XYZ file of C-alpha atoms in Angstrom:
439
model
C 14.703 65.052 94.140
C 18.419 65.648 93.617
C 20.917 67.974 95.273
C 23.371 69.888 93.064
C 24.572 72.543 95.477
C 27.924 73.044 93.752
C 26.325 74.008 90.434
C 24.477 77.029 89.120
C 21.187 76.765 87.245
C 21.172 78.644 83.925
C 17.728 79.447 82.502
C 17.540 79.759 78.720
C 19.552 78.634 75.689
C 18.987 81.699 73.544
C 21.977 83.815 72.517
C 22.426 85.227 76.023
C 22.166 81.820 77.654
C 24.677 80.415 75.174
C 27.123 83.245 75.876
C 26.734 82.628 79.607
C 27.266 78.891 79.167
C 30.423 79.505 77.164
C 32.059 81.773 79.732
C 30.978 79.615 82.675
C 32.827 76.727 81.070
C 35.865 78.925 80.475
C 35.902 80.037 84.128
C 35.373 76.555 85.528
C 31.936 77.269 87.009
C 29.765 74.135 86.992
C 26.165 74.598 85.808
C 23.069 72.922 84.411
C 21.171 74.685 81.653
C 17.389 74.579 81.197
C 15.681 75.340 77.887
C 11.961 75.129 77.102
C 12.498 74.453 73.372
C 14.053 71.363 71.810
C 17.157 73.238 70.646
C 19.145 76.436 71.141
C 18.467 79.858 69.631
C 15.701 81.316 71.783
C 13.269 83.604 70.003
C 15.398 83.478 66.833
C 14.118 79.951 66.171
C 10.711 80.654 64.673
C 9.651 77.116 65.554
C 10.243 77.752 69.260
C 7.179 77.703 71.564
C 7.674 81.329 72.606
C 9.332 82.732 69.510
C 7.995 86.076 68.350
C 9.698 85.937 64.946
C 7.862 86.562 61.671
C 8.942 85.384 58.238
C 10.251 88.751 57.029
C 12.229 89.505 60.224
C 15.862 90.510 59.843
C 18.404 92.036 62.174
C 18.114 95.798 62.407
C 21.849 95.989 63.127
C 24.501 94.726 60.743
C 26.215 91.396 61.300
C 29.508 93.237 61.837
C 28.087 95.118 64.811
C 26.058 92.191 66.156
C 28.203 89.034 66.010
C 30.271 87.548 68.815
C 33.878 88.700 68.407
C 35.323 85.188 68.629
C 32.707 83.646 66.337
C 32.170 85.915 63.331
C 29.430 85.270 60.800
C 30.691 83.976 57.478
C 30.931 85.922 54.257
C 27.959 83.953 52.936
C 25.697 85.520 55.574
C 23.784 88.602 54.467
C 24.828 91.965 55.908
C 21.468 92.132 57.719
C 20.760 88.451 58.394
C 17.281 86.939 58.431
C 15.937 85.183 61.499
C 16.718 81.848 59.838
C 20.346 82.814 59.326
C 20.520 83.958 62.934
C 19.002 80.709 64.222
C 21.592 78.780 62.225
C 24.346 81.014 63.617
C 23.382 80.280 67.215
C 23.131 76.551 66.516
C 26.619 76.669 64.994
C 27.842 78.640 68.012
C 26.526 75.960 70.364
C 28.121 73.235 68.268
C 31.486 75.010 68.026
C 31.782 75.566 71.773
C 30.193 72.198 72.691
C 27.378 73.742 74.733
C 24.355 71.554 74.056
C 25.455 68.801 76.427
C 25.121 71.225 79.342
C 21.406 71.865 78.746
C 18.214 70.000 79.536
C 15.939 70.607 76.541
C 12.162 70.562 76.769
C 12.551 71.702 80.388
C 10.287 74.505 81.603
C 11.304 76.301 84.791
C 8.217 76.792 86.954
C 9.712 78.155 90.164
C 12.938 79.608 91.541
C 13.011 80.166 95.289
C 15.881 80.805 97.720
C 16.479 78.139 100.339
C 17.458 80.800 102.842
C 19.902 83.674 103.119
C 22.417 84.654 100.460
C 24.553 81.638 99.651
C 22.201 79.001 101.088
C 21.158 77.819 97.629
C 18.117 77.980 95.385
C 15.318 75.504 94.918
C 14.776 75.018 91.171
C 11.565 73.340 90.023
C 10.975 72.387 86.410
C 8.685 70.326 84.202
C 10.152 67.924 81.680
C 8.706 64.892 79.965
C 5.397 65.250 81.748
C 7.023 65.111 85.176
C 7.937 67.717 87.787
C 11.524 67.788 89.033
C 13.251 69.656 91.856
C 16.845 70.305 92.844
C 18.857 72.739 94.943
C 21.537 74.769 93.153
C 24.243 77.107 94.404
C 22.638 79.965 92.508
C 20.604 80.898 89.454
C 21.443 82.738 86.259
C 18.315 83.945 84.440
C 18.697 84.387 80.675
C 15.216 83.716 79.335
C 15.075 86.843 77.174
C 13.131 90.091 77.162
C 10.921 89.815 74.069
C 8.516 86.943 74.596
C 5.616 88.300 76.704
C 3.395 90.651 74.666
C 2.533 94.074 75.991
C -1.082 94.138 74.821
C -2.817 97.487 75.393
C -6.463 97.933 76.280
C -8.086 99.826 73.458
C -11.042 102.116 74.205
C -14.339 100.723 72.979
C -15.148 97.389 71.332
C -13.575 96.067 68.121
C -15.601 93.502 66.155
C -12.802 92.507 63.803
C -9.627 90.466 64.309
C -7.370 91.731 67.089
C -3.891 90.317 67.584
C -0.473 91.220 68.932
C 2.635 91.209 66.752
C 3.768 88.144 68.718
C 1.064 86.165 66.889
C 2.109 87.401 63.445
C 4.096 84.966 61.290
C 3.488 85.548 57.581
C 1.973 88.304 55.401
C -0.752 86.023 54.053
C -2.522 86.730 57.353
C -3.363 90.152 55.871
C -4.810 88.939 52.570
C -7.801 91.012 51.497
C -8.141 92.810 54.857
C -8.222 96.444 55.874
C -5.399 96.514 58.400
C -4.445 98.946 61.142
C -0.997 98.454 62.666
C -0.702 100.153 66.052
C 2.836 101.074 67.054
C 5.653 102.236 64.816
C 8.717 100.689 66.391
C 10.984 98.492 64.299
C 8.611 95.513 64.298
C 5.567 97.680 63.638
C 7.192 99.287 60.625
C 8.407 95.915 59.278
C 4.930 94.442 59.600
C 3.264 97.478 58.046
C 5.522 97.095 55.002
C 4.481 93.426 54.761
C 0.829 94.427 54.967
C 1.191 96.971 52.175
C 1.837 94.131 49.722
C -0.932 91.766 50.890
C -3.706 93.710 52.599
C -6.561 95.549 50.923
C -5.261 98.625 52.737
C -2.884 99.398 55.587
C -2.727 102.274 58.061
C -0.159 102.853 60.792
C -1.259 104.413 64.101
C 1.431 106.273 66.039
C 1.337 107.790 69.500
C 4.637 109.636 69.079
C 7.226 110.374 66.438
C 10.429 108.451 65.757
C 13.818 109.130 64.256
C 14.305 106.982 61.157
C 17.716 105.586 60.250
C 18.588 104.026 56.870
C 20.281 100.628 56.843
C 22.914 101.810 54.380
C 24.887 105.031 54.126
C 27.250 105.459 51.167
C 26.742 101.782 50.398
C 27.850 100.608 53.845
C 25.798 99.506 56.857
C 24.885 102.694 58.696
C 25.865 101.332 62.114
C 29.439 100.700 60.960
C 29.941 104.352 60.037
C 31.575 106.693 62.494
C 32.685 105.865 66.012
C 36.373 106.416 65.330
C 36.152 109.880 66.857
C 34.318 110.241 70.166
C 32.082 113.280 70.113
C 30.234 114.947 72.983
C 26.530 114.091 72.809
C 25.434 117.601 71.843
C 27.757 117.516 68.825
C 26.991 113.897 67.951
C 23.282 114.735 67.848
C 23.964 117.668 65.533
C 26.195 115.681 63.170
C 23.992 112.583 63.082
C 20.856 114.695 62.751
C 22.356 116.339 59.670
C 23.190 112.938 58.177
C 19.632 111.761 58.754
C 18.302 114.826 56.932
C 20.557 113.987 53.962
C 19.600 110.332 53.715
C 16.086 110.242 55.152
C 14.670 113.678 54.596
C 11.763 114.963 56.627
C 9.351 112.151 57.625
C 6.739 114.764 58.599
C 6.164 115.317 54.867
C 4.667 111.813 54.721
C 2.449 112.314 57.750
C 4.716 111.024 60.485
C 4.539 113.010 63.734
C 7.595 114.949 64.823
C 9.485 113.352 67.736
C 8.910 115.176 71.024
C 12.315 114.122 72.368
C 15.952 114.406 71.353
C 17.841 111.982 69.139
C 19.082 108.951 71.141
C 16.622 109.444 74.014
C 14.712 106.493 72.552
C 15.663 103.793 70.098
C 15.510 104.780 66.411
C 13.609 102.933 63.695
C 15.933 101.299 61.186
C 13.632 101.121 58.185
C 13.584 103.114 54.968
C 10.800 101.169 53.255
C 8.098 102.455 55.574
C 9.008 106.005 54.504
C 9.005 104.918 50.869
C 5.507 103.449 51.085
C 4.112 106.363 53.085
C 5.573 108.732 50.508
C 3.920 106.758 47.686
C 0.523 106.713 49.374
C 0.585 102.957 49.983
C 0.465 103.520 53.727
C -1.551 106.091 55.669
C -0.177 107.435 58.944
C -2.799 107.797 61.659
C -2.860 109.421 65.079
C -3.405 107.536 68.338
C -6.685 105.670 68.822
C -9.430 107.577 70.662
C -12.292 105.074 70.366
C -13.381 101.871 68.627
C -16.962 100.962 67.774
C -17.590 97.809 65.756
C -15.058 98.021 62.952
C -14.822 101.808 62.999
C -11.801 103.408 64.639
C -11.822 107.057 65.667
C -8.425 108.707 66.090
C -7.425 111.540 68.390
C -7.347 113.989 65.457
C -11.015 113.227 64.709
C -10.372 111.070 61.633
C -12.257 107.779 61.245
C -11.691 104.604 59.221
C -12.957 101.015 59.086
C -10.743 97.979 59.606
C -10.975 94.202 59.557
C -7.831 93.664 61.599
C -5.947 95.590 64.265
C -2.419 94.369 64.903
C -0.786 95.741 68.044
C 2.961 96.123 67.546
C 3.219 97.510 71.051
C 6.278 95.708 72.306
C 6.943 93.271 75.099
C 7.085 93.213 78.878
C 9.930 91.979 81.016
C 8.633 88.746 82.437
C 10.249 86.341 84.878
C 7.112 84.419 85.915
C 9.001 81.758 87.840
C 10.438 84.095 90.493
C 8.973 86.645 92.915
C 9.563 90.198 91.646
C 10.751 91.292 95.095
C 13.673 88.888 94.839
C 14.824 90.673 91.682
C 14.854 94.124 93.327
C 12.132 95.205 90.904
C 11.630 98.969 90.701
C 8.933 100.466 88.472
C 9.239 98.703 85.114
C 12.362 96.562 85.575
C 14.662 94.927 88.102
C 17.207 97.405 89.450
C 20.490 95.522 89.159
C 24.122 96.584 89.116
C 25.141 96.909 85.460
C 21.723 95.426 84.646
C 22.835 91.980 85.816
C 23.978 91.766 89.441
C 21.719 91.809 92.502
C 22.880 94.464 94.997
C 22.776 92.086 97.982
C 22.801 88.532 96.691
C 25.757 86.821 95.039
C 23.732 83.818 93.916
C 21.187 85.541 91.657
C 21.895 87.146 88.281
C 19.841 88.300 85.289
C 21.571 88.159 81.911
C 20.585 89.999 78.760
C 18.303 92.534 80.419
C 20.186 95.330 78.695
C 19.543 97.382 75.570
C 21.721 99.988 73.909
C 22.164 101.208 70.379
C 25.025 99.210 68.900
C 25.617 96.949 71.915
C 25.397 93.770 69.861
C 25.912 90.246 71.126
C 29.512 91.031 71.991
C 28.390 93.597 74.560
C 26.148 90.966 76.108
C 28.965 88.406 76.009
C 31.051 90.852 78.026
C 28.255 91.097 80.588
C 28.291 87.316 80.905
C 32.074 87.236 81.212
C 31.993 89.818 83.995
C 29.506 87.709 85.963
C 31.440 84.475 85.444
C 34.738 86.050 86.464
C 33.036 87.562 89.503
C 31.779 84.146 90.607
C 35.245 82.686 90.175
C 36.779 85.627 92.036
C 34.405 85.178 94.975
C 35.446 81.552 95.260
C 39.130 82.423 95.229
C 38.712 85.440 97.513
C 40.148 87.936 95.025
C 40.381 91.581 96.061
C 38.755 92.701 92.793
C 35.700 90.513 93.419
C 35.365 91.872 96.941
C 35.639 95.419 95.613
C 32.908 94.747 93.042
C 30.773 93.230 95.794
C 31.157 96.361 97.922
C 30.367 98.654 95.013
C 27.146 96.912 94.009
C 25.991 96.922 97.626
C 26.728 100.607 98.207
C 24.085 101.963 95.817
C 24.252 102.648 92.104
C 22.442 104.158 89.153
C 21.858 102.769 85.693
C 24.730 103.276 83.235
C 22.983 105.903 81.118
C 26.003 108.137 80.613
C 23.864 111.123 81.550
C 21.242 110.407 78.870
C 17.626 111.226 79.712
C 15.805 108.303 78.164
C 12.039 108.370 77.739
C 10.228 107.025 80.787
C 8.718 104.027 79.045
C 8.774 100.348 80.065
C 10.848 99.422 77.022
C 13.450 102.039 77.965
C 13.654 101.016 81.638
C 16.768 98.904 81.030
C 18.323 101.015 78.256
C 21.944 102.079 78.766
C 24.557 104.145 76.998
C 26.789 101.715 75.110
C 30.117 103.434 75.764
C 29.384 103.976 79.464
C 28.106 100.450 79.940
C 30.821 98.582 78.063
C 33.489 100.744 79.649
C 32.317 99.816 83.153
C 31.950 96.121 82.323
C 35.380 95.902 80.686
C 37.052 97.613 83.642
C 35.675 94.916 85.947
C 36.680 92.140 83.558
C 40.258 93.418 83.425
C 40.450 93.870 87.199
C 39.092 90.387 87.862
C 41.245 88.799 85.165
C 44.424 90.394 86.553
C 44.034 88.483 89.826
C 43.219 85.107 88.330
C 45.914 82.481 87.807
C 46.938 82.058 84.184
């Protein structure tokens, strides 16, 4: 047993953990990092023990809108990088900022528990090299990601074929010669369905609700780099962007896709044109939600039936912090309720990093979250007025930074924010905290 009460424990060496490590170093906050895998990169390293990558996976946002501002991707990197390019990018990031030496690799956190009241320290227990270790840290920073624990639904009836979650999918050869049903039409579901089209005997896509589809390129440029120069009210932005989607995407209902029962931007869009292409060419059949399964026969809610050899559930992931009691994270409904999705309302020694989603937020938006937390910790130590003001604000009650958006009440949307509202609030705190710190 060792005592490290002056340090923080940082869980995870994925992109969020690396960003946190970088800004902790810059702010002079001592820490030890813990990473289950043998190297950095998190889920982007397909060889990682809890990676959910598949061979055809690429970013759904462009590199321009995703990269860290102070570590741009090179010109040799594709506009929409593959998971292998992204894994290399994060390894290069760790090398450039000399971050690896701060992490214990092959170390699995098994328990985080407070020693007492706020500020009394945290007992951190981990397994490494076949042994269990324990130490007390000043606080904990959780950055183990949001996309590693499958959300596997319970289907009605009994399926006698192969049933798997998208987390277990790696390569399209898994579909060879099979009649495949992909359940769930989010970005991963649509990617995987396109893979299946080329390798399976047949492929259908079951959808519970409709989606808005966004092309990756508009006028030859990445779609997410277009616009933004002029800030529009949401009602007008929806109208303008909806018109653009009609120009470049058309009407997905013509290919059998259900019409969305919500407004544009109230849920994340699907960035995939190929799924529309294949549905339009008859390579892919769009199905309704599943009503019942008997043997290999699936009955859908519209009364249609079909036989399948494999059902692949692309039904997303659950927030999962198995090493800490949910009550300690101020968990409410489907997610921890934290100030700016990171800061505990009462405790100043417990933070969750990366539990934030927003269209166009990119890694830079998450880096800013990390910087705000690191500067806050430094400000608390120096007794800065800005840190004390932030402390009062997070303790006085708050709502999620949605910017007035009414997001769908789904687990995957429980930590969704409006990018402009969120980044604006985070940057205001960074500037206030920075102004009081010695140069």
